[in-house]
Short mmCIF file of C-alpha atoms and ligand atoms in Angstrom, two decimals:
data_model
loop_
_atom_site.label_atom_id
_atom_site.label_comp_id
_atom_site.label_asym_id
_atom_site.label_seq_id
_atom_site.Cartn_x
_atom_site.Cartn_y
_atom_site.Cartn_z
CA UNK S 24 228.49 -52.58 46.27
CA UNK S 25 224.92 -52.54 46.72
CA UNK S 26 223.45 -54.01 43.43
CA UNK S 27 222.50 -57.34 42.60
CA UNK S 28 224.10 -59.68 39.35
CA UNK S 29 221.51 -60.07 36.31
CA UNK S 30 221.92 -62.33 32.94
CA UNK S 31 222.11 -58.63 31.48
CA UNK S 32 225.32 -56.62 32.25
CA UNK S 33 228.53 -54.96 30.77
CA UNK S 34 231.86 -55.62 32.10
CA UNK S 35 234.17 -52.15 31.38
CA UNK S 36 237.93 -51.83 31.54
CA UNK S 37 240.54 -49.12 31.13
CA UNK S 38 243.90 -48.49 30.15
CA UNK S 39 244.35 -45.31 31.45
CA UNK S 40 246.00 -44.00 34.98
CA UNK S 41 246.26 -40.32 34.78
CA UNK S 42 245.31 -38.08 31.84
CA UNK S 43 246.96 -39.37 28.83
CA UNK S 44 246.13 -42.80 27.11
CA UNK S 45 242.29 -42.87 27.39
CA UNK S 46 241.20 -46.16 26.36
CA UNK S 47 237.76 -47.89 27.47
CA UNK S 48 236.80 -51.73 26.42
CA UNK S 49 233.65 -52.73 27.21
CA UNK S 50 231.97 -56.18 26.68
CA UNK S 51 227.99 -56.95 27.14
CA UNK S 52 227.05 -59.99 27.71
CA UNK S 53 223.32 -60.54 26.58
CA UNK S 54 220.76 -62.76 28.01
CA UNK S 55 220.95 -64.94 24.99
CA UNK S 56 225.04 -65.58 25.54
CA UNK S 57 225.71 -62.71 23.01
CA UNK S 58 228.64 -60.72 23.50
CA UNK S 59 229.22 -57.01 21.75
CA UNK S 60 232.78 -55.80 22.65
CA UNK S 61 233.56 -51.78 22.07
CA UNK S 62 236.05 -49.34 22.58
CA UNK S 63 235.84 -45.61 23.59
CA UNK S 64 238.92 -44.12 22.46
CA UNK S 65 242.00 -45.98 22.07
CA UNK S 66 245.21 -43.04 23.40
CA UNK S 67 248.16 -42.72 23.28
CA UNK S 68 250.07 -42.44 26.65
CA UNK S 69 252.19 -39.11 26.67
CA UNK S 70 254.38 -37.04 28.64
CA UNK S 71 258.21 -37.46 29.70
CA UNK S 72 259.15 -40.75 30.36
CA UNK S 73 259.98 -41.08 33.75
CA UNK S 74 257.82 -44.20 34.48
CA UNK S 75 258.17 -46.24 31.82
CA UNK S 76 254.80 -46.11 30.76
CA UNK S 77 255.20 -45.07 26.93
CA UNK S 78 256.29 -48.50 26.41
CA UNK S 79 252.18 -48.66 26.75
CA UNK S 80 252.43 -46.80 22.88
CA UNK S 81 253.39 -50.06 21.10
CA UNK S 82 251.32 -52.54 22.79
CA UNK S 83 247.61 -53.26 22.15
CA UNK S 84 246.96 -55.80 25.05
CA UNK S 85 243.52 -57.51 23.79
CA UNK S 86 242.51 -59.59 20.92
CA UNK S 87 241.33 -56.72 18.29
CA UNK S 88 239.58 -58.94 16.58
CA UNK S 89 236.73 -59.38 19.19
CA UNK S 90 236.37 -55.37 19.17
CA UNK S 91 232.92 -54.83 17.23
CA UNK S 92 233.05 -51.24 16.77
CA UNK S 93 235.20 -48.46 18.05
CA UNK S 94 233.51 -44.92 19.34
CA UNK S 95 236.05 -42.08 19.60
CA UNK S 96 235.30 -38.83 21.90
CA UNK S 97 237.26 -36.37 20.23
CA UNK S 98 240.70 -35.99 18.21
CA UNK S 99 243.24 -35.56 20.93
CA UNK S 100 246.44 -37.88 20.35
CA UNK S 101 245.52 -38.90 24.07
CA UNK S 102 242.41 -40.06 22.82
CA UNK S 103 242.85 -41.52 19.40
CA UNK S 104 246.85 -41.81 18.84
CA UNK S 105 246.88 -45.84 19.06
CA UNK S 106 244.06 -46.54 16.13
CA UNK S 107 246.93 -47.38 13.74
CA UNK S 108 248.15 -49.74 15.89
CA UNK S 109 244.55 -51.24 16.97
CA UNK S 110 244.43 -51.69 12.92
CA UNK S 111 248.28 -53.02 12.63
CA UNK S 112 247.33 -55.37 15.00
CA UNK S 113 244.17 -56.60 13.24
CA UNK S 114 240.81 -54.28 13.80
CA UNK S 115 238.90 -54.13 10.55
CA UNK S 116 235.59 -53.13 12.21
CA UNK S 117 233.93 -49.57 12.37
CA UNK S 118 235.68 -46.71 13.60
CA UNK S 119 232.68 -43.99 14.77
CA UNK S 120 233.37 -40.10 14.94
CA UNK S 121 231.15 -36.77 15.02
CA UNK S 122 231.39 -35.41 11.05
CA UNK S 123 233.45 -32.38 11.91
CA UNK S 124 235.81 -34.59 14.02
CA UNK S 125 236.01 -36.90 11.03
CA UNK S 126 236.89 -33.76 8.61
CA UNK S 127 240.19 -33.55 10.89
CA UNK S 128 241.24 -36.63 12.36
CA UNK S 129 243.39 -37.50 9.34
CA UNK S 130 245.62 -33.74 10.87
CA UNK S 131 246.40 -35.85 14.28
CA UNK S 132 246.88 -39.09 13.04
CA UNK S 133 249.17 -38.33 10.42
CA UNK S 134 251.38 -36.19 13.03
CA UNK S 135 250.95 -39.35 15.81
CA UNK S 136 252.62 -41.45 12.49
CA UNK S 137 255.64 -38.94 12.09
CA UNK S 138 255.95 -38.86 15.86
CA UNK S 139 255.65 -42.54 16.82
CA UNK S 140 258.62 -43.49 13.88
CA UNK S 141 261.11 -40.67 14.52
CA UNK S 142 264.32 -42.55 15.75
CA UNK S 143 262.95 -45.84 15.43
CA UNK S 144 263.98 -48.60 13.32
CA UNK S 145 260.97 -50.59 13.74
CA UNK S 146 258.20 -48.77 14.24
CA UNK S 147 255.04 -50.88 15.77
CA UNK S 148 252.56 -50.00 13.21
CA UNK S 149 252.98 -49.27 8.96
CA UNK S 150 252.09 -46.24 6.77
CA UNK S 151 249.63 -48.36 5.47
CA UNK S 152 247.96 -49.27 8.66
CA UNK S 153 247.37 -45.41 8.09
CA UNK S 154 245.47 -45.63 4.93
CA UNK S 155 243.08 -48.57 5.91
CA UNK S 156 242.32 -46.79 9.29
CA UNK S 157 241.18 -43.80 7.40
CA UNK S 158 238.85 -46.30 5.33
CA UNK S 159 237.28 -47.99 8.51
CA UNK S 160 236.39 -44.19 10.13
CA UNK S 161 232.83 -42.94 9.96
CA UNK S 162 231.54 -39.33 10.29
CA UNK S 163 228.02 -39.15 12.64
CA UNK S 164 226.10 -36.15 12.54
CA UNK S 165 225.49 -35.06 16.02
CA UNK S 166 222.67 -36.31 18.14
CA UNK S 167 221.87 -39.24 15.68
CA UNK S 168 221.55 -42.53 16.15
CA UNK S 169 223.52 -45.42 14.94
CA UNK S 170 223.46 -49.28 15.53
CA UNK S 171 226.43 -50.95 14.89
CA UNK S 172 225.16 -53.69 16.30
CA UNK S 173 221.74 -55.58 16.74
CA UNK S 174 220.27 -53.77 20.63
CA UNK S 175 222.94 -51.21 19.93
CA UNK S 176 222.57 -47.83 19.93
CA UNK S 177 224.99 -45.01 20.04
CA UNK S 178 224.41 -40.76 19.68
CA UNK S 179 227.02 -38.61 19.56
CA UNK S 180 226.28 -35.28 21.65
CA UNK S 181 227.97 -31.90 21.27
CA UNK S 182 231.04 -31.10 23.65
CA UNK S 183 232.65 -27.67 23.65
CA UNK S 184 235.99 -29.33 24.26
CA UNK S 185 237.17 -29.37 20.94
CA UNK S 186 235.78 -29.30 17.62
CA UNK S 187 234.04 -32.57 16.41
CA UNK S 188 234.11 -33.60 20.11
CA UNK S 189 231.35 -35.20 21.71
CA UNK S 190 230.04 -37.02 24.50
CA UNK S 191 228.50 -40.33 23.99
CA UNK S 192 226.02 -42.25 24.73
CA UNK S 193 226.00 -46.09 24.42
CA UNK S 194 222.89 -47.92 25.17
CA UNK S 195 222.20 -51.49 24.66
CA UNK S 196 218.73 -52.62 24.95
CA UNK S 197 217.16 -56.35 25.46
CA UNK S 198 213.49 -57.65 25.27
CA UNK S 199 211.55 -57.28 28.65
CA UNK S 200 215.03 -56.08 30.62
CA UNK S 201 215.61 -52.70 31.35
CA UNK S 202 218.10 -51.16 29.02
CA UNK S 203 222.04 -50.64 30.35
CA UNK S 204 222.57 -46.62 29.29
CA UNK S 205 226.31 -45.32 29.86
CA UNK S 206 227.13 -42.11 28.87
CA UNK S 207 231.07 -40.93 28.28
CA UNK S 208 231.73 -37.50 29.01
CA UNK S 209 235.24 -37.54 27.17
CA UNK S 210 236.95 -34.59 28.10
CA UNK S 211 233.96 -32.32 28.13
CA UNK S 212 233.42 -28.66 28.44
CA UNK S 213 229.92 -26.68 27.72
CA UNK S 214 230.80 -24.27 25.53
CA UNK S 215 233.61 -23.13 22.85
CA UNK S 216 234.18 -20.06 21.03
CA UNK S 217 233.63 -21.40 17.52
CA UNK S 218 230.37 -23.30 17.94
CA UNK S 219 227.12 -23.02 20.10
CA UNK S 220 227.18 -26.71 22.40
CA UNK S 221 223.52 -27.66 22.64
CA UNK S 222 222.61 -29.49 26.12
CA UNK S 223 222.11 -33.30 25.60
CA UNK S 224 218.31 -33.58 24.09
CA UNK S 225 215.55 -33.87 27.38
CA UNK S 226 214.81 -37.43 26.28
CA UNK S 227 218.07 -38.76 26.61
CA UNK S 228 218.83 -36.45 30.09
CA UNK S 229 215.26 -37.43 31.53
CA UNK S 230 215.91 -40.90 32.67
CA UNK S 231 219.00 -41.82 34.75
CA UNK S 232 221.50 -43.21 33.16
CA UNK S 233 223.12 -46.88 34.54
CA UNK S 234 226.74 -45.00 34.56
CA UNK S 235 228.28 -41.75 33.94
CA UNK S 236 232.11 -41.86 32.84
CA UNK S 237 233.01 -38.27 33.58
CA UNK S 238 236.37 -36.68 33.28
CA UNK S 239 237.98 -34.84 35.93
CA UNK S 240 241.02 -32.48 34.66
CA UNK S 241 239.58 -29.58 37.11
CA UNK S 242 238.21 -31.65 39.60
CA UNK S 243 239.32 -29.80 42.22
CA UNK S 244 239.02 -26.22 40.92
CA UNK S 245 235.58 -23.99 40.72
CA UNK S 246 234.94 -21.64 38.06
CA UNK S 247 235.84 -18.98 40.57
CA UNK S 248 238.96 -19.89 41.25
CA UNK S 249 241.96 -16.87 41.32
CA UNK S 250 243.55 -19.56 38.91
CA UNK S 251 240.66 -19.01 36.02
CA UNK S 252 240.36 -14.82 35.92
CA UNK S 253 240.86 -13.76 32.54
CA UNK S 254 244.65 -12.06 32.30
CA UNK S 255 245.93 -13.26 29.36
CA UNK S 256 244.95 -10.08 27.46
CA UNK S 257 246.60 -8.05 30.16
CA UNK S 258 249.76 -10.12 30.45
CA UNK S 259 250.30 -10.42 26.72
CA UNK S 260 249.76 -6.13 26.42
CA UNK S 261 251.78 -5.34 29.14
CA UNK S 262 254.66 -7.66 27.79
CA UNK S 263 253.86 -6.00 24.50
CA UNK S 264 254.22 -2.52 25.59
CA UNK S 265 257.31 -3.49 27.56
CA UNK S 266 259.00 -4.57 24.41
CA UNK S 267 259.16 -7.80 25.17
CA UNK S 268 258.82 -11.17 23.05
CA UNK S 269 255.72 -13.39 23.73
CA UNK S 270 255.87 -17.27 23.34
CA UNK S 271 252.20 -18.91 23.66
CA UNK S 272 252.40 -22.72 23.84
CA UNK S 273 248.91 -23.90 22.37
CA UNK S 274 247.25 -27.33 21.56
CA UNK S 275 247.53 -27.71 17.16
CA UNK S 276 243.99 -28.05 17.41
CA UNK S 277 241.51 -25.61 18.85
CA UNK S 278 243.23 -23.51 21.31
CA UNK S 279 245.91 -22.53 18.62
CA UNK S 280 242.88 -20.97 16.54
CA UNK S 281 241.58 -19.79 19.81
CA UNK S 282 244.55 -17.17 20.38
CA UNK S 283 244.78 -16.58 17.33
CA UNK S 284 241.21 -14.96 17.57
CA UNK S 285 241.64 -13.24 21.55
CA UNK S 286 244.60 -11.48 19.66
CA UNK S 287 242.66 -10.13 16.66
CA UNK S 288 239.88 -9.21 19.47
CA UNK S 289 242.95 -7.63 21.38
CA UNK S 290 243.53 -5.49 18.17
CA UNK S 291 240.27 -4.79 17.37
CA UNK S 292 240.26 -3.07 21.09
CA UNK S 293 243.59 -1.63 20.70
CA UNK S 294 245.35 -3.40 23.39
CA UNK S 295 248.22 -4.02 21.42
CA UNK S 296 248.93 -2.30 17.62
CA UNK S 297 248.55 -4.24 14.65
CA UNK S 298 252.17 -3.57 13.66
CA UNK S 299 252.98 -6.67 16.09
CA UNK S 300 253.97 -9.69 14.21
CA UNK S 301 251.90 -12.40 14.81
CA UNK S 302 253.46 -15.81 14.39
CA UNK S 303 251.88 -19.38 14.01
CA UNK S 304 254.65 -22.40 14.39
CA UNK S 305 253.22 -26.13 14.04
CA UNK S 306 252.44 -27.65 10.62
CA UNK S 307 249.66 -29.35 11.65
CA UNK S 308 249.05 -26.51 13.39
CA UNK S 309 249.08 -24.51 9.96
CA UNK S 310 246.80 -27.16 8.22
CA UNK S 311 244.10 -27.05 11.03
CA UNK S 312 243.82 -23.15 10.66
CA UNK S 313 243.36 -23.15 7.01
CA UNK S 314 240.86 -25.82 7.42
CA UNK S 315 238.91 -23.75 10.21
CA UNK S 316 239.22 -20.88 8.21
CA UNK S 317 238.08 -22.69 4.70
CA UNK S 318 235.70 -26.13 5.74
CA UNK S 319 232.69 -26.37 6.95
CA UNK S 320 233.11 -27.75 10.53
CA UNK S 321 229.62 -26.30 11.79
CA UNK S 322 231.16 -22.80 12.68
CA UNK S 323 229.20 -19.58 14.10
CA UNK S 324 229.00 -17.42 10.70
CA UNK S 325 231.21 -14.61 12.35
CA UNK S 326 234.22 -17.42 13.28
CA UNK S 327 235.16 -18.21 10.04
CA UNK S 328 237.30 -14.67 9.80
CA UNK S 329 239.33 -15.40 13.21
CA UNK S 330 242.86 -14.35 12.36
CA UNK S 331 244.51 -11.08 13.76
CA UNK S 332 246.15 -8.67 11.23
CA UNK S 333 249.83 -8.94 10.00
CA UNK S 334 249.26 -13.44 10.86
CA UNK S 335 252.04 -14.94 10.30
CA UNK S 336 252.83 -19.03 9.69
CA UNK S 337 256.59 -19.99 10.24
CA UNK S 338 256.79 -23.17 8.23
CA UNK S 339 259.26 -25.63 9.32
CA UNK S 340 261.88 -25.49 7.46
CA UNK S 341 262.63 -21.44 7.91
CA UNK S 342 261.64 -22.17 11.73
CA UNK S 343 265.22 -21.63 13.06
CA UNK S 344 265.70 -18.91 11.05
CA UNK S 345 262.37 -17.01 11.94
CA UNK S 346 263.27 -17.76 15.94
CA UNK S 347 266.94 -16.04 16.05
CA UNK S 348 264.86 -13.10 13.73
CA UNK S 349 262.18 -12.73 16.26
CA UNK S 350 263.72 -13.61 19.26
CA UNK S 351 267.38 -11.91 18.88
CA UNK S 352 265.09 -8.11 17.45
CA UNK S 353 264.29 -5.73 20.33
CA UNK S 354 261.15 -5.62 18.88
CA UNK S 355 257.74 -7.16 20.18
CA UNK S 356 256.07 -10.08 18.85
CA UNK S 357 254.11 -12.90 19.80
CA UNK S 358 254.71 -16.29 18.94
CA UNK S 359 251.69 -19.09 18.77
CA UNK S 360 252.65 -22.69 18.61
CA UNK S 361 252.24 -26.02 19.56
CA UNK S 362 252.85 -28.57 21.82
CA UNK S 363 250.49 -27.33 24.62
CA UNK S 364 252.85 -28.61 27.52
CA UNK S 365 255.89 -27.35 25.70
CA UNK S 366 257.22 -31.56 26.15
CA UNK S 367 257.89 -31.87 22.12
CA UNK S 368 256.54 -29.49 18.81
CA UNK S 369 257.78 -26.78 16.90
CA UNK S 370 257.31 -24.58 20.62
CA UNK S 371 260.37 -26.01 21.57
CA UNK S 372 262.75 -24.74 18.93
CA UNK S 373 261.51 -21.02 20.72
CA UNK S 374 261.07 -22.05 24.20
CA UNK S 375 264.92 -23.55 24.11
CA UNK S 376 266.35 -20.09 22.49
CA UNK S 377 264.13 -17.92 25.17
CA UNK S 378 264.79 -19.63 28.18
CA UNK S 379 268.04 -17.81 28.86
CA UNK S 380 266.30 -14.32 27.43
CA UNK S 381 265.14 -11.68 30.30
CA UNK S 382 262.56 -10.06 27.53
CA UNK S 383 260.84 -13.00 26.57
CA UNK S 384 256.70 -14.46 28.47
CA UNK S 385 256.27 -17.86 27.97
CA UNK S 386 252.72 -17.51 28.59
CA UNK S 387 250.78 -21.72 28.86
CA UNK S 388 246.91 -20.95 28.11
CA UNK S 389 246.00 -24.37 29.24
CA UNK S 390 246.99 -27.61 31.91
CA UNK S 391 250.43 -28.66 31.71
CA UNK S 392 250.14 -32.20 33.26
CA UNK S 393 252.54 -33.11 36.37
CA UNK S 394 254.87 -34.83 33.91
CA UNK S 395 254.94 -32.30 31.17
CA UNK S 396 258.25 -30.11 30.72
CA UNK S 397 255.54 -27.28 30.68
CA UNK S 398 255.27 -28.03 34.25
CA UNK S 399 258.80 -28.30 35.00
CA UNK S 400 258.70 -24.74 33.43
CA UNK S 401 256.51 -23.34 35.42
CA UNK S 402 257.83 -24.68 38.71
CA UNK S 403 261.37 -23.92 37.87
CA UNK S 404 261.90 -20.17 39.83
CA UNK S 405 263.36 -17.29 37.98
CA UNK S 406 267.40 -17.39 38.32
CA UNK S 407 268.06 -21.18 38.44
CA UNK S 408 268.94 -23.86 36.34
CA UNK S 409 266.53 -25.78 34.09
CA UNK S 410 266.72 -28.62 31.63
CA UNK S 411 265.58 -28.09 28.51
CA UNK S 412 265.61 -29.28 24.79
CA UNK S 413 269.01 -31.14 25.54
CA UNK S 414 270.43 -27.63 27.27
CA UNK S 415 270.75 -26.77 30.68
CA UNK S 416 270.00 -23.63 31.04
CA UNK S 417 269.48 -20.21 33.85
CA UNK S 418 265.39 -19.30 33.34
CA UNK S 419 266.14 -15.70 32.71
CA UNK S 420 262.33 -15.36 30.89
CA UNK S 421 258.88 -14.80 32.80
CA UNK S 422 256.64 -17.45 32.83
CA UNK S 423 253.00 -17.60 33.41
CA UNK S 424 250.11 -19.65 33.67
CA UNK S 425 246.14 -19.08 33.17
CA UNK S 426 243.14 -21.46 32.93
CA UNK S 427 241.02 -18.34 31.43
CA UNK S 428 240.57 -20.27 27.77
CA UNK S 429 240.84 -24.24 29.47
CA UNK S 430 239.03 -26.55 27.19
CA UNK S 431 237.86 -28.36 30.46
CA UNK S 432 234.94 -27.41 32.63
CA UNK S 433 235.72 -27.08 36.10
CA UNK S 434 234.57 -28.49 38.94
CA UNK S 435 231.42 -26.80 39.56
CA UNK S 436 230.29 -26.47 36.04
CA UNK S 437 231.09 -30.30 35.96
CA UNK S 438 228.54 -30.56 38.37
CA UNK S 439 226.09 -27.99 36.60
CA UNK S 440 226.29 -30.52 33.94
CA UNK S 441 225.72 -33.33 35.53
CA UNK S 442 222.58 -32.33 37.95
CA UNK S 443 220.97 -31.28 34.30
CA UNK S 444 220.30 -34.85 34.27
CA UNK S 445 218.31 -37.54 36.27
CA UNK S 446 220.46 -38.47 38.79
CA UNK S 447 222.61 -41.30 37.54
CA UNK S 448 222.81 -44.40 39.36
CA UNK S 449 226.49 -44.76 39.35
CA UNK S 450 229.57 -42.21 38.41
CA UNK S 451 233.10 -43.78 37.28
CA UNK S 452 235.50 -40.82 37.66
CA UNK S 453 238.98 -40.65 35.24
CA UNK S 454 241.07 -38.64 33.41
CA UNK S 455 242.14 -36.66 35.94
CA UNK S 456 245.60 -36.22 38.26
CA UNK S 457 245.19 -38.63 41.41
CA UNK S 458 244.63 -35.75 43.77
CA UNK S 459 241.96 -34.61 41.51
CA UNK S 460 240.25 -37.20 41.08
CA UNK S 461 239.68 -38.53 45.02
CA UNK S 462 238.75 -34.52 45.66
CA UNK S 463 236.31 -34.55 42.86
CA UNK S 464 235.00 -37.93 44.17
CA UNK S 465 234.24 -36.12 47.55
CA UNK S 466 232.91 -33.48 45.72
CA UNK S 467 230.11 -35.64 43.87
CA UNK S 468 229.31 -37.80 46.93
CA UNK S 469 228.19 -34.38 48.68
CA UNK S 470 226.00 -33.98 46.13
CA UNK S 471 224.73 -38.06 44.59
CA UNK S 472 223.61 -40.75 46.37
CA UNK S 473 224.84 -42.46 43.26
CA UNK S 474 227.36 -44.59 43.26
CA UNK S 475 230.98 -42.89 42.67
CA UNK S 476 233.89 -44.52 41.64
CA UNK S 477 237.58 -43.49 40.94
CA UNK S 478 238.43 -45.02 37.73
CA UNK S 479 241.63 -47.54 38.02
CA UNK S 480 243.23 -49.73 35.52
CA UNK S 481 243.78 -52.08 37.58
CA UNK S 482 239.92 -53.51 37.98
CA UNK S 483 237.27 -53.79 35.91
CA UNK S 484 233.63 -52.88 36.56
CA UNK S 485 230.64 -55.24 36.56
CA UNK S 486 227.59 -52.83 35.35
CA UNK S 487 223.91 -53.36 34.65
CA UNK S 488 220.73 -51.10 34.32
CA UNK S 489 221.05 -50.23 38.30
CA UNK S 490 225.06 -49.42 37.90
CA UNK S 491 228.33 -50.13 39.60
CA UNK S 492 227.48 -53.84 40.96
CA UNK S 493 231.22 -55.04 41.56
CA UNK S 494 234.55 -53.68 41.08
CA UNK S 495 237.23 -56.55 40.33
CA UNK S 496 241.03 -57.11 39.74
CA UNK S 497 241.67 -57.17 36.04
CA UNK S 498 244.41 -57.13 33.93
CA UNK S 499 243.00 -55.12 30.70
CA UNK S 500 241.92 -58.31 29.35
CA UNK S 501 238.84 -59.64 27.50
CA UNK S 502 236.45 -61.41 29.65
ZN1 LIG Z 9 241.16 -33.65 24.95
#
């Protein structure tokens, strides 16, 4: 630590270890003995529960009531699953979100509810924390600015990541100091099929800012890596034309919609007939395509008509009965639904029939983190015995992976995006796998003199308009 203490500083805590449970706090202390306390995101913690960790999903472990506002990156349940509980346990401030991410978040939350009660008794938060969390939510129109509070000011950029994702920027400003300018990546990527991302405006990118939170998912893989060619077109056809069943684990939001529209653009190009049934599982998953297909969410003109030919939903109560159809025919089809990492969601009802099935691709478009039965999936060779959906079961199906459609940028366009601005003085690095994270570190020190930290929970971070100046032991808590 190279910088020096001023009367003019942030102190910024996390709750987050790996790549679930985002969850910033950060309190300013002003010259004048003002304090403004924040959150970026507020996640839940996912994944099989092997470390005990979801426990994390019922406890908020800081007084809410100090929280001034609340900034949210983008509608992941990683990202935003605990605001009902933040409000359950007595936040009544603003809740700030881009406007398309705002004409969706009620999709997420409302599954996070259903989730977080089924098989409990007592669940930790109320249907009607639900309702007065939807009251306290704002939608921002990209690159404006709000102040939520006196020498506060906060833009929302665009973020190809997700739709109504953004990266912010949070800059607090005092008389005669120099202002304290921290800028949250979220999960970030730079561009998305739907909607043009626009760089950050020059204004805000000329000046360096006093800390860059980036994310760091790929943070050891380059665009160029074997690992990101584009073969899901050929895998899916050549399963196709080999009669074989296709089962496409997707993210509800985005990526769902996503392969939905590769597969139209693999009709349009005759790489598979349109006789194939196409079939969408998820209700939320259902409710987020109708809304891309019928809201205005700031769209290219042309996405708006993204859905192959003979599209299909399975709603949930016929989804049994559509998965023996399709899966027991010796017919083709492909099959589109969530969760992502095939750990919970409709995806499982097909993943646990196909499993045993030697004419069935479970084909993951996207990560599948270390603790994710996705994972387990994938690392489980052909032949042996896997776990899965309460059976134990002989993985008879193929199973493939490809980062072609991530919603993450990779390592060097991660870096691309981050030598498009003055170089900042200091770079706190999360959200990533620990591997990933001290490579990525490396990575950025070869290229910054800034300084780079590895984001852990278990510290907190003393910053000011120069950066990093210490790195403490903390326990989460309000300071
Ligand atoms: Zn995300």
């Amino acid at each position: 630590m190279k910088l020096l203490h001023t009367n003019f500083y942030l102190h910024l805590y996390g709750r987050h270890r790996g790549v679930t449970g985002s969850c910033f706090l950060g309190s300013t202390h002003f010259p004048n003995k003002k304090n403004v306390r924040f959150l970026v995101d507020c996640g839940s913690f996912q994944g099989v529960d092997n470390l005990g960790y979801l426990d994390l999903n019922d406890v908020i472990p800081f007084d809410t009531q100090k929280i001034d506002f609340v900034l949210i990156t983008h509608n992941h349940i990683d990202h935003i699953g605990l605001l009902p509980l933040l409000v359950n346990q007595g936040y009544t401030g603003p809740i700030y979100i881009t406007k398309p991410g705002y004409g969706l978040i009620d999709i997420p939350i409302n599954e996070a509810w259903k989730v977080h009660c089924k098989g409990k008794l007592n669940p930790s938060y109320e249907r009607s924390d639900v309702e007065s969390l939807f009251n306290q939510i704002s939608g921002v129109s990209f690159n404006q600015k709000v102040h939520p509070k006196k020498n506060v000011e906060i833009t929302f950029f665009k973020n190809g990541h997700l739709v109504g994702a953004s990266v912010i920027e949070v800059k607090f400003t005092y008389d005669g100091m120099d202002d304290i300018r921290l800028l949250f990546t979220g999960d970030y990527h730079y561009k998305n099929l739907f909607f043009d991302v626009e760089k950050i405006p020059i204004q805000n990118r000329k000046n360096p800012y006093s800390l860059v939170v980036c994310e760091s998912t790929y943070g050891n893989m380059d665009s160029t890596d074997e690992r990101c060619k584009p073969i899901l077109a050929t895998k899916i056809s050549e399963a196709i034309k080999n009669g074989m069943k296709v089962i496409i684990p997707t993210f509800a939001m985005g990526r769902t919609q996503e392969i939905a529209y590769l597969i139209k653009c693999m009709q349009n190009t005759e790489l598979i007939p349109e006789s194939i049934g196409i079939w969408q599982g998820g209700t939320s998953a259902r409710e987020i395509t109708n809304r891309f297909k019928y809201n205005d969410l700031g769209f290219k003109p042309n996405m708006r008509d993204f859905l192959p030919k003979n599209f299909h939903f399975v709603l949930s109560k016929e989804r049994h009965q559509v998965c023996e159809k399709l899966l027991d025919s010796p017919n083709p089809s492909i099959i589109i639904s969530p969760s992502g990492m095939a750990s919970y969601g409709a995806v499982k009802t097909f993943i646990t029939k196909a499993i045993s099935q030697n004419d069935v691709l479970i084909i993951f478009p996207g990560y599948c983190s270390k603790d994710s039965k996705g994972h387990e999936l994938i690392c489980t060779p052909k032949g042996t015995e896997i776990e899965y959906g309460g059976y134990s079961q002989i993985r008879n199906c193929d199973v493939a992976i490809s980062g072609e459609i991530s919603a993450h940028a990779k390592r060097d366009e991660l870096l691309a995006f981050l030598k498009d601005m003055a170089e900042p003085k200091s770079i706190l690095i999360n959200h990533g796998e620990e591997n990933d994270k001290i490579a990525f570190s490396n990575y950025l020190k070869n290229h910054f003199s800034s300084e780079i930290e590895i984001f852990n929970p278990d510290y907190g971070y003393s910053i000011n308009s120069n950066g990093i100046y210490e790195v403490f032991p903390s326990s989460f808590q309000l300071f």
